[in-house]
Coordinates of C-alpha atoms in Angstrom, one line a residue:
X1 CA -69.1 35.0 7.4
X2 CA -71.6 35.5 4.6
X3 CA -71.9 39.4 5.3
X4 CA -68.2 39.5 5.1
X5 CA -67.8 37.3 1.6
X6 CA -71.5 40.0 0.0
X7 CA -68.8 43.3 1.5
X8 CA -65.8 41.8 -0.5
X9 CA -67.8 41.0 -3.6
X10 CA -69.2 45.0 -3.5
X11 CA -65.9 45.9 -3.2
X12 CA -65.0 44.2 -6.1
X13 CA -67.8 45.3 -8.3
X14 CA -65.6 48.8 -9.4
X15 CA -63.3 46.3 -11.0
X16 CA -66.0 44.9 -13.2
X17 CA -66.6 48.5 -14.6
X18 CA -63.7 49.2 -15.3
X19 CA -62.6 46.0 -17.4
X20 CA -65.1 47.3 -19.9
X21 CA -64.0 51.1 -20.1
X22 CA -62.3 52.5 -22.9
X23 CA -59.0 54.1 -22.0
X24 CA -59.0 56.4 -25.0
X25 CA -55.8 58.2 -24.4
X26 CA -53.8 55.6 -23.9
X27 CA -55.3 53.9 -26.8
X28 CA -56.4 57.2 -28.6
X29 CA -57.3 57.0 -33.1
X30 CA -54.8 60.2 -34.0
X31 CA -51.4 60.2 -34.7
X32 CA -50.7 63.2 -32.1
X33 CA -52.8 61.3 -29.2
X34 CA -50.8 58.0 -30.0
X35 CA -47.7 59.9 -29.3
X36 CA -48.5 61.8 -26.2
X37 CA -50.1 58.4 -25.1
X38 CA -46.6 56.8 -26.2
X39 CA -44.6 59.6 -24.0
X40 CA -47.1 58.8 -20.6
X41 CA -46.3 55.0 -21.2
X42 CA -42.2 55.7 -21.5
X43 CA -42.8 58.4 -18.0
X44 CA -44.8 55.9 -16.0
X45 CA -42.1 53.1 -16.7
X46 CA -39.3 55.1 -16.0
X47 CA -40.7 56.2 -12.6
X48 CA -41.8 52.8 -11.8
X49 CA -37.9 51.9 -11.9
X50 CA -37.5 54.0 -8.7
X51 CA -41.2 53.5 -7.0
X52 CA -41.6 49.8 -6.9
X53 CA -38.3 49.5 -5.5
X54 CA -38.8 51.7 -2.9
X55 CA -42.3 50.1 -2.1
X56 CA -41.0 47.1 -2.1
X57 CA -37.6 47.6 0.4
X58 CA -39.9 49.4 2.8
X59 CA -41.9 46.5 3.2
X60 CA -39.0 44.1 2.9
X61 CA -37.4 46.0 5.8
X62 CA -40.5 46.7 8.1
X63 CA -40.7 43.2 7.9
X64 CA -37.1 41.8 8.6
X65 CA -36.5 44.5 10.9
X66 CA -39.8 44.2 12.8
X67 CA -39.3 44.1 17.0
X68 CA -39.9 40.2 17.0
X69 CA -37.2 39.4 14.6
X70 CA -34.5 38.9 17.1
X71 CA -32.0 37.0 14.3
X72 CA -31.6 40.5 12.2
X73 CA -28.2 41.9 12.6
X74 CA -28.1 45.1 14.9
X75 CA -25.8 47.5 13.6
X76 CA -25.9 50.7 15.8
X77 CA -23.3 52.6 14.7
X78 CA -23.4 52.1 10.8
X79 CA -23.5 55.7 9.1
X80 CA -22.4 55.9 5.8
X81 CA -22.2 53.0 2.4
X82 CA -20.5 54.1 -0.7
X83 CA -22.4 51.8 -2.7
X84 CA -25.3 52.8 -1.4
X85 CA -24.9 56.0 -1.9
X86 CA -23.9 55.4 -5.3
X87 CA -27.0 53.5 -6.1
X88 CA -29.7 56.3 -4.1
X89 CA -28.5 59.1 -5.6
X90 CA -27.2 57.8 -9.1
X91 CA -30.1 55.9 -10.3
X92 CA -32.9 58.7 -9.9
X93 CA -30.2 61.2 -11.7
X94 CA -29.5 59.5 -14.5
X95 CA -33.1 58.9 -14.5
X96 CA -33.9 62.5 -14.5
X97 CA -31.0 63.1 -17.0
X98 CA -33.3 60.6 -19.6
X99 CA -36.6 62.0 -19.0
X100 CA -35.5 65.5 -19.4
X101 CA -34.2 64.7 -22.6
X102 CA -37.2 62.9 -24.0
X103 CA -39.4 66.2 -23.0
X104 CA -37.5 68.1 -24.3
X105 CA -37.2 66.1 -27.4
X106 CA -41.0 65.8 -27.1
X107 CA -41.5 69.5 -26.9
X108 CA -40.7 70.5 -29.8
X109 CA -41.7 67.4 -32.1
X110 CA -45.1 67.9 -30.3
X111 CA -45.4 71.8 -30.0
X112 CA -49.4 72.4 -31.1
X113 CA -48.4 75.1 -33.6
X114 CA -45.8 73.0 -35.2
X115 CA -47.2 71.8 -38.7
X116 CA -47.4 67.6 -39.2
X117 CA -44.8 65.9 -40.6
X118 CA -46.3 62.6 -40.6
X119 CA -50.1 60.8 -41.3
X120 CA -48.4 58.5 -38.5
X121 CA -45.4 56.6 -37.6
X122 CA -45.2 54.6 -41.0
X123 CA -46.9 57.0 -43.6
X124 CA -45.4 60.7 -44.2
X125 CA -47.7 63.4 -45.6
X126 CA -48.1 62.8 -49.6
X127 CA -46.7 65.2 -51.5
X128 CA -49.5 68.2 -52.2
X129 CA -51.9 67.7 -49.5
X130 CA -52.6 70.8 -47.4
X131 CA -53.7 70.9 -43.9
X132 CA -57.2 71.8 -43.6
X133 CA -58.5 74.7 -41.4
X134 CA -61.0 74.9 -38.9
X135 CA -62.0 77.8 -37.1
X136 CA -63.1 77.4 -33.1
X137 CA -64.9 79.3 -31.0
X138 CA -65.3 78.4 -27.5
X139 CA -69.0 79.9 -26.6
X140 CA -71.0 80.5 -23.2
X141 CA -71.6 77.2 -23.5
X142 CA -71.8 75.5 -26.8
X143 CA -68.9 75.0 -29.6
X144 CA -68.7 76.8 -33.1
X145 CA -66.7 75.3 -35.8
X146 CA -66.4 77.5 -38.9
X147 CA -64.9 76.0 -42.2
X148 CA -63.5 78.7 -44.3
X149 CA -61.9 76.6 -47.1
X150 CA -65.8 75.0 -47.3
X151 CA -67.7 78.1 -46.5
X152 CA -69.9 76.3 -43.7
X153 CA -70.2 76.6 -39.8
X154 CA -71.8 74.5 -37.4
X155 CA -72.6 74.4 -33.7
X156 CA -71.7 71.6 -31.3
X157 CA -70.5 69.3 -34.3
X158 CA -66.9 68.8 -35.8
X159 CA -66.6 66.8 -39.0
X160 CA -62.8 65.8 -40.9
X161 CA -61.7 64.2 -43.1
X162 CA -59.6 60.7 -42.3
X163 CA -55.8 61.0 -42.7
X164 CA -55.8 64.7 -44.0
X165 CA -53.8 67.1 -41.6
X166 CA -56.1 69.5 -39.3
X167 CA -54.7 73.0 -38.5
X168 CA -57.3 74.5 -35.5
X169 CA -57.2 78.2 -34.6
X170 CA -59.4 78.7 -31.8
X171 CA -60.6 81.7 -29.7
X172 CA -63.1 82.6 -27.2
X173 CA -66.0 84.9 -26.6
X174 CA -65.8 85.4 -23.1
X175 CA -63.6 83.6 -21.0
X176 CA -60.9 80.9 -20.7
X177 CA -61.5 78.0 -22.0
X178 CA -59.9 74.5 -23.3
X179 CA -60.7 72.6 -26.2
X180 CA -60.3 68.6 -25.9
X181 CA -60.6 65.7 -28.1
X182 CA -58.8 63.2 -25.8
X183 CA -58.7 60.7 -29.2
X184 CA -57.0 63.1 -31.4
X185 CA -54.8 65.5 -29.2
X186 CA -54.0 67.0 -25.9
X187 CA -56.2 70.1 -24.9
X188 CA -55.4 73.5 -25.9
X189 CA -56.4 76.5 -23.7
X190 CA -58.9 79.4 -26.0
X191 CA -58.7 82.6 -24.9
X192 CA -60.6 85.7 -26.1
X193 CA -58.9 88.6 -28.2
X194 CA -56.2 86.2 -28.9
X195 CA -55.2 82.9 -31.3
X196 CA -54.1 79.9 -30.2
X197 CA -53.4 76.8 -32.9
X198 CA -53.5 73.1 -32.9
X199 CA -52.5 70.8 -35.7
X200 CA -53.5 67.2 -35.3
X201 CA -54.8 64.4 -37.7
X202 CA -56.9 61.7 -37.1
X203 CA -56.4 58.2 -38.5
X204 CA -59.9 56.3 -37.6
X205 CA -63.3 57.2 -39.4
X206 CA -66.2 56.8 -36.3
X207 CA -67.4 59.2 -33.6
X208 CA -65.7 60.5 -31.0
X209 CA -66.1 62.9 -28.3
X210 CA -65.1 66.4 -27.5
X211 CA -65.5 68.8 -24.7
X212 CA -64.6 71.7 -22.6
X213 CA -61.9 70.8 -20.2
X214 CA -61.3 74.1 -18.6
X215 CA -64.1 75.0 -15.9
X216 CA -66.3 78.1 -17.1
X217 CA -69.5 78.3 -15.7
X218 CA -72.8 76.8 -14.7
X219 CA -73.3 75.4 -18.5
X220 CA -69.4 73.7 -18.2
X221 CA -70.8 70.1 -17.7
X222 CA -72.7 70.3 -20.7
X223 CA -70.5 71.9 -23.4
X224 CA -69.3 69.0 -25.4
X225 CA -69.7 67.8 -29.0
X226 CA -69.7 65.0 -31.3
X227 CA -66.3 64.7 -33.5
X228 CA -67.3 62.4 -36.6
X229 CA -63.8 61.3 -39.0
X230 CA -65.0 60.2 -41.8
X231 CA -63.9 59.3 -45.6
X232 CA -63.0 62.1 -47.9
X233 CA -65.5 61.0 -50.5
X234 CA -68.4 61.3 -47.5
X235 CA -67.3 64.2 -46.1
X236 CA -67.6 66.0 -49.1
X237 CA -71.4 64.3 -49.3
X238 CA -71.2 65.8 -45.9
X239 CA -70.6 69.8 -46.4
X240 CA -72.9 69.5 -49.9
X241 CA -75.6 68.4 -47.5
X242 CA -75.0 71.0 -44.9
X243 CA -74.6 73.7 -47.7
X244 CA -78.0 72.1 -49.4
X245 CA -80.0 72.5 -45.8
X246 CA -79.8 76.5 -45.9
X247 CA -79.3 79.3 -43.6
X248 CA -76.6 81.5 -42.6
X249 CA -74.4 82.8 -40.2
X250 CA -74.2 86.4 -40.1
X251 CA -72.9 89.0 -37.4
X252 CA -75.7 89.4 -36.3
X253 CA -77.0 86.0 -35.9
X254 CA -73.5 85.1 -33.7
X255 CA -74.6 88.0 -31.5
X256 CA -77.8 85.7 -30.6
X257 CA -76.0 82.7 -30.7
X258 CA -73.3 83.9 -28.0
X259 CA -75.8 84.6 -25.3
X260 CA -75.3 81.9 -22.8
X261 CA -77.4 79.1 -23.0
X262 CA -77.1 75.2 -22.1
X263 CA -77.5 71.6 -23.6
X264 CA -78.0 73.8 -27.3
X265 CA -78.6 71.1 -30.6
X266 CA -76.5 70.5 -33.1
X267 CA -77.0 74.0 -35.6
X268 CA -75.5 73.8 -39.4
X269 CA -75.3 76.6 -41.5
X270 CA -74.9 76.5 -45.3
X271 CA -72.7 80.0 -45.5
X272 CA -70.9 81.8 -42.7
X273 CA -69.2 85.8 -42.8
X274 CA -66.0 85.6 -44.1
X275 CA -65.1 88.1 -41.4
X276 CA -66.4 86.8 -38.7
X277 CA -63.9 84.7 -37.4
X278 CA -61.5 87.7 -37.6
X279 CA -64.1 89.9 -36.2
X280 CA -64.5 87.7 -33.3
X281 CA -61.0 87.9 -32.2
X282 CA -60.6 91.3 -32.6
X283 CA -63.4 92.0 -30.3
X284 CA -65.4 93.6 -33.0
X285 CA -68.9 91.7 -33.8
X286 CA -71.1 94.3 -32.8
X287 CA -71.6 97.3 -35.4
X288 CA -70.3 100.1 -34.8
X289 CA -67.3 98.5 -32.6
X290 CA -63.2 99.5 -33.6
X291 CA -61.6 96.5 -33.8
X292 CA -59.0 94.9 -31.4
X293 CA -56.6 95.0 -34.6
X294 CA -57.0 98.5 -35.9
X295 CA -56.9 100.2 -32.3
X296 CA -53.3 98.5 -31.8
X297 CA -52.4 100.3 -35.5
X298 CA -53.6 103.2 -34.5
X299 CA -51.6 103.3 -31.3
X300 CA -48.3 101.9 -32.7
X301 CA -48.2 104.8 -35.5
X302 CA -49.4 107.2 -33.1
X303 CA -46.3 106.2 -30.6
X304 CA -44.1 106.1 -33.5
X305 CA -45.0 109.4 -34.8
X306 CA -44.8 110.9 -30.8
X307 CA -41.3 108.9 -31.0
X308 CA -40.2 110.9 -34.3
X309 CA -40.9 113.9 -32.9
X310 CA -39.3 113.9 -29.9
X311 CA -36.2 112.2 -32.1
X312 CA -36.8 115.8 -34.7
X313 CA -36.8 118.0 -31.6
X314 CA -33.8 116.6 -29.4
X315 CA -31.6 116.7 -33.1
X316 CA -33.2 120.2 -33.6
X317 CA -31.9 120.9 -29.8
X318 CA -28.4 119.8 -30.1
X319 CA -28.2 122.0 -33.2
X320 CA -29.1 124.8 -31.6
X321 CA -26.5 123.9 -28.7
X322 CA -24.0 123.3 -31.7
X323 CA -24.4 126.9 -32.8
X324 CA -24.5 128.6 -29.7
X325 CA -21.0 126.9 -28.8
X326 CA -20.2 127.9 -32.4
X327 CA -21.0 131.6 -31.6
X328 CA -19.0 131.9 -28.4
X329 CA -16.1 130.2 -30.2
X330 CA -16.3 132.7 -33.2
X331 CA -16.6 136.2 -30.7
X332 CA -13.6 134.4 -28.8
X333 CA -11.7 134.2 -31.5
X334 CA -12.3 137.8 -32.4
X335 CA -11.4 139.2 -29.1
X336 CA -8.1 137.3 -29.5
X337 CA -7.5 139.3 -32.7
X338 CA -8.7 142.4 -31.8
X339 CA -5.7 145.3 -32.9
X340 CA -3.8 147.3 -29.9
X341 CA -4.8 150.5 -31.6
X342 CA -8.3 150.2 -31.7
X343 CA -10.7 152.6 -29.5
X344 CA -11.2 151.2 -25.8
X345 CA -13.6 152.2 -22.6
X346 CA -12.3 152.9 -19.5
X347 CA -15.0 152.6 -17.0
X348 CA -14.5 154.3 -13.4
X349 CA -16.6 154.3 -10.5
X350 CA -17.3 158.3 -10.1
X351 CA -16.9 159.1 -13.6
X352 CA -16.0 157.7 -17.2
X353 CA -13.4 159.0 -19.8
X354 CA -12.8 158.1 -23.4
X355 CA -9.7 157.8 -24.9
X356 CA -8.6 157.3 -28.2

């Protein structure tokens, strides 16, 4: 009896771990977050509408209509119940009809690359405020953050300002990838030689985390960061500090940093190569190297010159046709007009006379 009542308590204990976790995306510190966490909330209760009552009618049933239960009413040949079949197949499409229309609804009021309308649900963005840009690179296996308004970069730290619209662009160096910062928005996939966007805004100064949520190699489990939101006034004491510690980050020293390594420290660097975001996507770091960007120039003038031509010789062709038809047309109409007392040449097989 006491073995039975220690098993129960152990199978209890999961519950006491969870009534002290912190279900950040359902209770996430970004306007964006909040919303998606809004639209899973809406979802769940709309399909609950049709699950519990299922769950429950199964039991309900396998319980009246259980083999022992000899007072339930036996109805062998019942087939078909208008009502019922109103209610089974008109509930679940009318809720179909409601939850297509809130994601669709959703999908476009949430698309990433959508700018930000709103600080959040009571405050719209003031009048002159600008989103800021941050530049993300999604490395084998650490995080770079460049900040080209601010002229700094950093590794395996993100710092915003509080209530000030964030525009990501994000890329990779090698391979897929997905950036994640559950309190501030949904993840977005980075994928090298190409761009993809997020705008977001966070409403909460504090610390909050960030990580790769796409597997992509041995390193995976340890590619995360720190995200600090913070005060505009101490953010700017922020970058003046970064840009007061020194170093920077050349072409060169991204080539180093882009070999694979794991568990890398948090790396701040007071300038950063204008280019270098750019250069990344385009696939062109390394000296020497066309980029991505040019070579798809190149190519589209060079098929739009081949195109021209052919266009030059085919008009140049149906010319010629044109004149030839031209031609035959003209000695045709000579022939017609040709007088009845002019010269002709009678040919004959064994010999040939000329008469005028």
């Amino acid at each position: 009896m006491k073995s039975s009542k220690v098993r129960s308590g152990l199978m209890l204990l999961p519950l006491l771990w969870l009534a002290g976790c912190n279900t950040v995306v359902l209770n996430p510190s970004g306007d964006i977050a909040a919303q998606q966490a809004h639209l899973v909330v809406i979802s769940t209760f709309l399909m609950l509408l049709i699950v519990v009552p299922v769950i429950f009618l199964t039991l309900l049933f396998a319980w009246r209509y259980r083999k022992n239960n000899t007072a339930a009413k036996y109805d062998p040949d019942w087939d078909h119940s208008t009502k019922l079949e109103l209610v089974i197949w008109g509930v679940p499409l009318l809720l179909i009809i409601v939850l297509g229309a809130i994601t669709w609804i959703s999908t476009h009021l949430l698309d990433p690359y959508r700018p930000l309308q709103r600080l959040d649900e009571k405050r719209p963005i003031p009048a002159g405020v600008t989103p800021m840009t941050v530049e993300v690179v999604a490395l084998d296996w650490k995080w770079l953050f460049i900040y080209p308004e601010q002229g700094i970069a950093t590794v395996n730290e993100l710092v915003t300002p509080v209530d000030r619209p964030i525009k990501f662009k994000m890329t990779a160096s090698t391979v897929m990838n997905a950036f994640y910062i559950p309190a501030m928005a949904g993840m977005i996939y980075t994928m090298p030689a190409m761009e993809t966007q997020l705008n977001a805004v966070m409403n909460k100064a504090g610390t909050y985390d960030g990580f790769s949520s796409n597997y992509s190699g041995a390193g995976f489990s340890h590619m995360r960061f720190k995200y600090h939101a913070m005060p505009q006034g101490d953010f700017d004491a922020w970058v003046a500090k970064t840009k007061a510690g020194g170093g920077e980050l050349t072409r060169t020293d991204y080539l180093q940093l882009a070999k694979p390594s794991e568990k890398d420290p948090v790396r701040r660097y007071a300038a950063v190569d204008p280019t270098l975001y750019s250069a990344i996507v385009n696939l062109c770091v390394e000296p020497g190297t066309k980029c991505m960007a040019q070579q798809m120039h190149e190519d589209q003038m060079r098929n739009a010159n081949a195109a021209a031509h052919k266009k030059a010789q085919h008009e140049a062709s149906k010319k010629r046709e044109a004149g030839q038809v031209a031609s035959v047309a003209q000695l045709g109409a000579e022939v017609c007009t040709t007088p009845a007392d002019k010269p002709t040449i009678s040919m004959k097989s064994n010999n040939a006379s000329v008469s005028n």
